Coordinates of C-alpha atoms in Angstrom, one line a residue:
M1 CA -16.2 -1.3 -7.9
L2 CA -14.3 0.4 -5.1
G3 CA -13.2 -1.5 -2.0
E4 CA -10.7 -2.0 0.8
R5 CA -9.4 -5.4 2.0
E6 CA -6.9 -6.4 4.7
A7 CA -3.7 -8.0 3.3
I8 CA -0.2 -9.1 4.3
V9 CA 2.7 -7.4 2.6
L10 CA 4.8 -10.1 0.8
E11 CA 7.3 -7.9 -1.0
V12 CA 8.3 -4.2 -1.2
R13 CA 10.8 -2.7 -3.6
G14 CA 11.4 1.0 -4.2
L15 CA 12.5 2.3 -7.5
D16 CA 13.1 5.5 -9.4
V17 CA 11.9 6.0 -13.0
H18 CA 13.5 9.2 -14.5
G19 CA 13.8 10.7 -11.0
V20 CA 10.2 9.9 -9.9
G21 CA 9.8 7.5 -7.0
Y22 CA 7.7 4.4 -7.1
V23 CA 7.1 1.4 -5.0
D24 CA 6.4 -2.1 -6.3
V25 CA 4.4 -4.0 -3.7
T26 CA 3.0 -7.5 -3.6
V27 CA 0.4 -8.3 -1.1
G28 CA -1.5 -11.6 -0.1
F29 CA -5.1 -11.7 0.8
S30 CA -6.9 -14.4 2.9
G31 CA -7.9 -17.2 0.7
G32 CA -4.6 -17.2 -1.2
D33 CA -5.1 -14.5 -3.7
T34 CA -2.2 -12.0 -4.4
A35 CA -1.9 -8.7 -6.1
T36 CA 1.2 -6.7 -7.3
A37 CA 1.1 -3.0 -7.9
R38 CA 3.5 -0.2 -8.9
L39 CA 2.4 2.8 -6.8
G40 CA 3.7 6.3 -6.4
R41 CA 5.4 6.8 -3.0
E42 CA 2.6 9.0 -1.8
S43 CA 0.2 5.9 -2.0
V44 CA 2.2 3.7 0.3
P45 CA 3.2 4.2 4.0
D46 CA 6.9 5.2 4.6
D47 CA 9.1 2.3 5.6
L48 CA 6.6 -0.4 4.6
R49 CA 8.0 -3.8 5.1
A50 CA 7.2 -7.4 4.3
G51 CA 5.1 -9.1 6.9
E52 CA 3.0 -6.0 7.8
V53 CA -0.8 -6.2 7.8
V54 CA -2.2 -3.4 5.7
L55 CA -5.4 -2.2 4.2
V56 CA -5.4 -2.3 0.4
S57 CA -7.7 0.1 -1.5
S58 CA -8.6 -1.0 -5.0
A59 CA -10.8 0.3 -7.9
M60 CA -12.0 -2.2 -10.6
S61 CA -9.7 -4.8 -9.0
V62 CA -6.6 -2.6 -9.4
V63 CA -4.6 -1.7 -6.3
V64 CA -4.6 2.2 -6.0
A65 CA -3.3 2.7 -2.5
I66 CA -2.0 0.9 0.6
R67 CA -2.2 2.0 4.2
R68 CA -1.6 0.7 7.7
S69 CA -4.7 0.0 9.6
D70 CA -3.9 2.6 12.2
E71 CA -3.8 5.4 9.6
S72 CA -6.8 7.3 8.3
P73 CA -7.5 7.1 4.6
D74 CA -5.9 10.6 4.0
G75 CA -2.7 9.4 5.5
S76 CA -2.9 11.2 8.9
D77 CA -2.7 9.5 12.2
P78 CA -6.2 9.5 13.8
G79 CA -4.6 9.3 17.3
S80 CA -2.7 12.5 17.0
S81 CA -4.3 15.8 18.0
A82 CA -4.1 18.8 15.7
G83 CA -3.2 22.1 17.0

């Protein structure tokens, strides 16, 4: 099952594993559920901080990406004009 839910970032910690960047993120959903994920840096907004409201994409109840609500799913800013 694929889905996207709004959540609050509870904790963010960057790390490198053999030179590859990852981010450990814990988010809290309404109703009290939490989720923790280790994601590649490309799957998390730059400068993500605790307390931010985000949209969490998941597949089969596993977090696969996090984005700010003002970003499009491909990571671009929908308010910016191309060209």
